[in-house]
PDB file of C-alpha atoms and ligand atoms in Angstrom:
ATOM      1  CA  MET A   1     -15.432  16.522   2.364  1.00  0.00           C
ATOM      2  CA  ALA A   2     -16.904  13.033   2.532  1.00  0.00           C
ATOM      3  CA  VAL A   3     -15.601  10.132   4.581  1.00  0.00           C
ATOM      4  CA  THR A   4     -14.289   7.576   2.081  1.00  0.00           C
ATOM      5  CA  ARG A   5     -12.101   4.478   2.004  1.00  0.00           C
ATOM      6  CA  THR A   6      -8.798   3.591   0.455  1.00  0.00           C
ATOM      7  CA  PHE A   7      -6.647   0.482   0.224  1.00  0.00           C
ATOM      8  CA  SER A   8      -3.153   0.255   1.706  1.00  0.00           C
ATOM      9  CA  ILE A   9      -0.388  -2.343   1.720  1.00  0.00           C
ATOM     10  CA  ILE A  10       2.506  -2.321   4.161  1.00  0.00           C
ATOM     11  CA  LYS A  11       5.106  -3.890   1.875  1.00  0.00           C
ATOM     12  CA  PRO A  12       7.675  -6.630   2.637  1.00  0.00           C
ATOM     13  CA  ASP A  13      10.561  -4.190   3.207  1.00  0.00           C
ATOM     14  CA  ALA A  14       8.589  -2.765   6.141  1.00  0.00           C
ATOM     15  CA  THR A  15       7.316  -6.020   7.676  1.00  0.00           C
ATOM     16  CA  ARG A  16      10.891  -7.380   7.453  1.00  0.00           C
ATOM     17  CA  ARG A  17      12.159  -4.425   9.512  1.00  0.00           C
ATOM     18  CA  ASN A  18       9.320  -4.720  12.069  1.00  0.00           C
ATOM     19  CA  LEU A  19       7.809  -1.384  10.984  1.00  0.00           C
ATOM     20  CA  THR A  20       4.134  -2.454  10.831  1.00  0.00           C
ATOM     21  CA  GLY A  21       3.310  -0.477  13.958  1.00  0.00           C
ATOM     22  CA  ALA A  22       5.365   2.574  13.022  1.00  0.00           C
ATOM     23  CA  VAL A  23       3.752   2.803   9.581  1.00  0.00           C
ATOM     24  CA  THR A  24       0.272   2.274  11.000  1.00  0.00           C
ATOM     25  CA  LYS A  25       0.846   4.974  13.628  1.00  0.00           C
ATOM     26  CA  THR A  26       1.839   7.425  10.908  1.00  0.00           C
ATOM     27  CA  LEU A  27      -1.367   6.613   9.020  1.00  0.00           C
ATOM     28  CA  GLU A  28      -3.466   7.018  12.172  1.00  0.00           C
ATOM     29  CA  ASP A  29      -1.738  10.276  13.114  1.00  0.00           C
ATOM     30  CA  ALA A  30      -2.645  11.555   9.632  1.00  0.00           C
ATOM     31  CA  GLY A  31      -6.341  11.056  10.442  1.00  0.00           C
ATOM     32  CA  LEU A  32      -6.900   7.667   8.820  1.00  0.00           C
ATOM     33  CA  ARG A  33      -8.657   4.817  10.646  1.00  0.00           C
ATOM     34  CA  VAL A  34      -7.749   1.172  10.019  1.00  0.00           C
ATOM     35  CA  VAL A  35     -11.160  -0.481   9.484  1.00  0.00           C
ATOM     36  CA  ALA A  36      -9.735  -3.788   8.194  1.00  0.00           C
ATOM     37  CA  SER A  37      -6.257  -5.309   8.439  1.00  0.00           C
ATOM     38  CA  LYS A  38      -4.592  -8.646   7.847  1.00  0.00           C
ATOM     39  CA  ARG A  39      -1.036  -9.881   7.602  1.00  0.00           C
ATOM     40  CA  MET A  40      -0.625 -12.303   4.728  1.00  0.00           C
ATOM     41  CA  GLN A  41       1.844 -13.858   2.329  1.00  0.00           C
ATOM     42  CA  MET A  42       0.857 -12.839  -1.205  1.00  0.00           C
ATOM     43  CA  THR A  43       1.090 -15.475  -3.902  1.00  0.00           C
ATOM     44  CA  ARG A  44       2.858 -14.672  -7.159  1.00  0.00           C
ATOM     45  CA  GLU A  45      -0.541 -14.859  -8.906  1.00  0.00           C
ATOM     46  CA  GLN A  46      -2.059 -12.358  -6.487  1.00  0.00           C
ATOM     47  CA  ALA A  47       0.880  -9.964  -6.948  1.00  0.00           C
ATOM     48  CA  GLU A  48       0.731 -10.203 -10.749  1.00  0.00           C
ATOM     49  CA  GLY A  49      -3.041  -9.646 -10.723  1.00  0.00           C
ATOM     50  CA  PHE A  50      -2.812  -6.735  -8.315  1.00  0.00           C
ATOM     51  CA  TYR A  51      -0.144  -4.954 -10.366  1.00  0.00           C
ATOM     52  CA  ALA A  52      -1.533  -5.989 -13.789  1.00  0.00           C
ATOM     53  CA  VAL A  53      -1.766  -2.306 -14.765  1.00  0.00           C
ATOM     54  CA  HIS A  54       2.059  -2.260 -14.690  1.00  0.00           C
ATOM     55  CA  LYS A  55       2.596  -5.529 -16.596  1.00  0.00           C
ATOM     56  CA  ASP A  56       4.329  -3.842 -19.546  1.00  0.00           C
ATOM     57  CA  ARG A  57       6.664  -1.778 -17.359  1.00  0.00           C
ATOM     58  CA  PRO A  58      10.306  -2.966 -17.216  1.00  0.00           C
ATOM     59  CA  PHE A  59      10.184  -3.343 -13.425  1.00  0.00           C
ATOM     60  CA  PHE A  60       7.057  -5.564 -13.356  1.00  0.00           C
ATOM     61  CA  GLY A  61       8.833  -8.890 -12.782  1.00  0.00           C
ATOM     62  CA  GLU A  62      11.089  -7.534 -10.041  1.00  0.00           C
ATOM     63  CA  LEU A  63       8.176  -5.716  -8.419  1.00  0.00           C
ATOM     64  CA  CYS A  64       6.203  -8.967  -8.200  1.00  0.00           C
ATOM     65  CA  ASP A  65       9.287 -10.796  -6.842  1.00  0.00           C
ATOM     66  CA  PHE A  66       9.591  -8.114  -4.168  1.00  0.00           C
ATOM     67  CA  MET A  67       5.913  -8.219  -3.205  1.00  0.00           C
ATOM     68  CA  VAL A  68       6.114 -11.971  -2.511  1.00  0.00           C
ATOM     69  CA  SER A  69       9.520 -11.776  -0.769  1.00  0.00           C
ATOM     70  CA  GLY A  70       7.898 -11.631   2.672  1.00  0.00           C
ATOM     71  CA  PRO A  71       4.609 -10.944   4.404  1.00  0.00           C
ATOM     72  CA  VAL A  72       2.548  -7.843   3.724  1.00  0.00           C
ATOM     73  CA  VAL A  73      -0.202  -6.174   5.745  1.00  0.00           C
ATOM     74  CA  VAL A  74      -3.236  -5.285   3.648  1.00  0.00           C
ATOM     75  CA  GLN A  75      -5.497  -2.634   5.140  1.00  0.00           C
ATOM     76  CA  VAL A  76      -8.649  -0.674   4.450  1.00  0.00           C
ATOM     77  CA  LEU A  77      -8.303   2.914   5.641  1.00  0.00           C
ATOM     78  CA  GLU A  78     -11.208   5.260   6.260  1.00  0.00           C
ATOM     79  CA  GLY A  79     -11.191   9.035   6.644  1.00  0.00           C
ATOM     80  CA  GLU A  80     -12.068  12.338   5.056  1.00  0.00           C
ATOM     81  CA  ASP A  81     -10.965  12.175   1.415  1.00  0.00           C
ATOM     82  CA  ALA A  82      -9.049   8.985   2.278  1.00  0.00           C
ATOM     83  CA  VAL A  83      -7.382   8.381  -1.106  1.00  0.00           C
ATOM     84  CA  LYS A  84      -5.735  11.805  -1.211  1.00  0.00           C
ATOM     85  CA  ARG A  85      -5.011  11.887   2.514  1.00  0.00           C
ATOM     86  CA  ASN A  86      -3.211   8.557   2.242  1.00  0.00           C
ATOM     87  CA  ARG A  87      -1.292   9.544  -0.908  1.00  0.00           C
ATOM     88  CA  ASP A  88      -0.184  12.736   0.859  1.00  0.00           C
ATOM     89  CA  ILE A  89       1.144  10.917   3.931  1.00  0.00           C
ATOM     90  CA  MET A  90       2.758   8.170   1.772  1.00  0.00           C
ATOM     91  CA  GLY A  91       4.929  10.625  -0.174  1.00  0.00           C
ATOM     92  CA  ALA A  92       6.399  10.323  -3.663  1.00  0.00           C
ATOM     93  CA  THR A  93       7.021   6.887  -5.213  1.00  0.00           C
ATOM     94  CA  ASN A  94      10.785   7.502  -5.141  1.00  0.00           C
ATOM     95  CA  PRO A  95      11.827   8.204  -1.537  1.00  0.00           C
ATOM     96  CA  ALA A  96      14.509  10.555  -2.892  1.00  0.00           C
ATOM     97  CA  ASP A  97      11.644  12.818  -3.992  1.00  0.00           C
ATOM     98  CA  ALA A  98       9.416  12.326  -0.944  1.00  0.00           C
ATOM     99  CA  ALA A  99       8.601  15.251   1.362  1.00  0.00           C
ATOM    100  CA  GLU A 100       9.711  15.429   5.002  1.00  0.00           C
ATOM    101  CA  GLY A 101       7.426  13.592   7.384  1.00  0.00           C
ATOM    102  CA  THR A 102       5.983  11.250   4.775  1.00  0.00           C
ATOM    103  CA  ILE A 103       6.116   7.480   5.243  1.00  0.00           C
ATOM    104  CA  ARG A 104       8.363   6.942   2.244  1.00  0.00           C
ATOM    105  CA  LYS A 105      10.762   9.706   3.321  1.00  0.00           C
ATOM    106  CA  GLN A 106      10.987   8.202   6.810  1.00  0.00           C
ATOM    107  CA  PHE A 107      11.085   4.520   5.968  1.00  0.00           C
ATOM    108  CA  ALA A 108      11.474   3.585   2.272  1.00  0.00           C
ATOM    109  CA  GLU A 109      14.621   1.800   1.135  1.00  0.00           C
ATOM    110  CA  SER A 110      14.349   2.454  -2.626  1.00  0.00           C
ATOM    111  CA  ILE A 111      11.938   3.339  -5.439  1.00  0.00           C
ATOM    112  CA  GLU A 112      10.873  -0.329  -5.457  1.00  0.00           C
ATOM    113  CA  ALA A 113      11.059  -1.195  -1.745  1.00  0.00           C
ATOM    114  CA  ASN A 114       9.064   1.890  -0.814  1.00  0.00           C
ATOM    115  CA  THR A 115       7.210   0.624   2.278  1.00  0.00           C
ATOM    116  CA  VAL A 116       3.586   1.283   1.287  1.00  0.00           C
ATOM    117  CA  HIS A 117       1.037   1.011  -1.482  1.00  0.00           C
ATOM    118  CA  GLY A 118      -1.970   3.329  -1.649  1.00  0.00           C
ATOM    119  CA  SER A 119      -4.849   3.464  -4.114  1.00  0.00           C
ATOM    120  CA  ASP A 120      -4.733   6.348  -6.595  1.00  0.00           C
ATOM    121  CA  SER A 121      -8.502   6.919  -7.063  1.00  0.00           C
ATOM    122  CA  ASP A 122     -11.827   6.076  -5.413  1.00  0.00           C
ATOM    123  CA  GLU A 123     -12.574   3.677  -8.291  1.00  0.00           C
ATOM    124  CA  ASN A 124      -9.300   1.785  -7.863  1.00  0.00           C
ATOM    125  CA  ALA A 125      -9.718   1.805  -4.073  1.00  0.00           C
ATOM    126  CA  ALA A 126     -13.002  -0.095  -4.435  1.00  0.00           C
ATOM    127  CA  ILE A 127     -11.429  -2.595  -6.857  1.00  0.00           C
ATOM    128  CA  GLU A 128      -8.346  -3.111  -4.668  1.00  0.00           C
ATOM    129  CA  ILE A 129     -10.359  -3.473  -1.435  1.00  0.00           C
ATOM    130  CA  ALA A 130     -12.527  -6.142  -3.093  1.00  0.00           C
ATOM    131  CA  TYR A 131      -9.374  -7.915  -4.356  1.00  0.00           C
ATOM    132  CA  PHE A 132      -8.273  -8.688  -0.782  1.00  0.00           C
ATOM    133  CA  PHE A 133     -11.285  -8.306   1.529  1.00  0.00           C
ATOM    134  CA  ASP A 134     -14.803  -9.658   1.896  1.00  0.00           C
ATOM    135  CA  ASP A 135     -17.352  -7.134   3.167  1.00  0.00           C
ATOM    136  CA  ALA A 136     -17.602  -9.051   6.464  1.00  0.00           C
ATOM    137  CA  GLU A 137     -13.880  -8.428   7.140  1.00  0.00           C
ATOM    138  CA  ILE A 138     -14.346  -4.636   7.106  1.00  0.00           C
ATOM    139  CA  VAL A 139     -15.519  -3.961  10.610  1.00  0.00           C
ATOM    140  CA  GLY A 140     -15.109  -0.230  11.192  1.00  0.00           C
TER     141      GLY A 140
HETATM  142  P1  IDP B   1       2.878   4.359  -6.454  1.00  0.00           P
HETATM  143  O1  IDP B   1       3.070   3.146  -5.579  1.00  0.00           O
HETATM  144  O2  IDP B   1       3.506   5.593  -5.859  1.00  0.00           O
HETATM  145  O3  IDP B   1       1.442   4.558  -6.864  1.00  0.00           O
HETATM  146  P2  IDP B   1       3.352   3.314  -9.151  1.00  0.00           P
HETATM  147  O4  IDP B   1       3.870   4.115 -10.288  1.00  0.00           O
HETATM  148  O5  IDP B   1       1.911   2.926  -9.163  1.00  0.00           O
HETATM  149  O6  IDP B   1       3.724   4.090  -7.791  1.00  0.00           O
HETATM  150  O7  IDP B   1       4.247   2.003  -9.072  1.00  0.00           O
HETATM  151  C1  IDP B   1       3.839   0.889  -8.321  1.00  0.00           C
HETATM  152  C2  IDP B   1       5.037   0.366  -7.560  1.00  0.00           C
HETATM  153  O8  IDP B   1       6.002  -0.112  -8.483  1.00  0.00           O
HETATM  154  C3  IDP B   1       5.792   1.409  -6.735  1.00  0.00           C
HETATM  155  O9  IDP B   1       5.207   1.675  -5.482  1.00  0.00           O
HETATM  156  C4  IDP B   1       7.151   0.754  -6.597  1.00  0.00           C
HETATM  157  O10 IDP B   1       7.143  -0.280  -5.602  1.00  0.00           O
HETATM  158  C5  IDP B   1       7.311   0.111  -7.979  1.00  0.00           C
HETATM  159  N1  IDP B   1       8.020   0.996  -8.918  1.00  0.00           N
HETATM  160  C6  IDP B   1       7.551   2.120  -9.512  1.00  0.00           C
HETATM  161  N2  IDP B   1       8.459   2.678 -10.336  1.00  0.00           N
HETATM  162  C7  IDP B   1       9.548   1.856 -10.259  1.00  0.00           C
HETATM  163  C8  IDP B   1      10.835   1.874 -10.903  1.00  0.00           C
HETATM  164  O11 IDP B   1      11.172   2.768 -11.689  1.00  0.00           O
HETATM  165  N3  IDP B   1      11.704   0.858 -10.568  1.00  0.00           N
HETATM  166  C9  IDP B   1      11.368  -0.145  -9.696  1.00  0.00           C
HETATM  167  N4  IDP B   1      10.162  -0.207  -9.094  1.00  0.00           N
HETATM  168  C10 IDP B   1       9.270   0.793  -9.366  1.00  0.00           C
HETATM  169 MG1   MG B   2       0.222   3.340  -8.021  1.00  0.00          MG
END
C-alpha cells in the first residue's frame, strides 16, 4: 500500500471545545502524520467554495454558517492509504451511526457539528489540499 496524502479539517465545534490536540492525537495514533497544519478563520466565500459539491443540499446554508462560526484547523495528513485510513478513524457522518473509537463517536455533537472533515478520494484530496495550502507549507 502506497504512502499518500489526505486533507483534514478540525471543525469549529472541536476548536471551541479545545479538542484540537485530542483529535490530532487520535489521527496520529491511527498512523497518520500531520505534514501541514494551520489554524484559521474561514471566510464565508471559502466555506461555500469548499462545500460547493453540496450547494443543492438543504443543509448547505447552515453548514457554511457552522464552518465560519469559529476557527478551524486545516491539515494535510500522510500515511499508508491515507484517505481510507482517515475516513475509517473519522467514523460515519452521523455520530449516532459512528463506530466505537472513531473521532465522531468520541467527540461529535451532531450530524452537522461532527468534529472533522476528511477527503473522500485521492483526487478530491489533491484538490482540497491545494485549496488551502501552498506546496511550501507542506513540510513533512
Ligand atoms: P462527510 O463529512 O462524512 O464526508 P458529507 O456527506 O460529505 O459527509 O457532508 C459534508 C458535511 O455536511 C458533513 O460532514 C456534515 O458536517 C454536513 N452534513 C451532512 N449531512 C447533513 C445533514 O443531513 N444535516 C446537516 N448537516 C449535514
Ligand atoms: Mg464528504
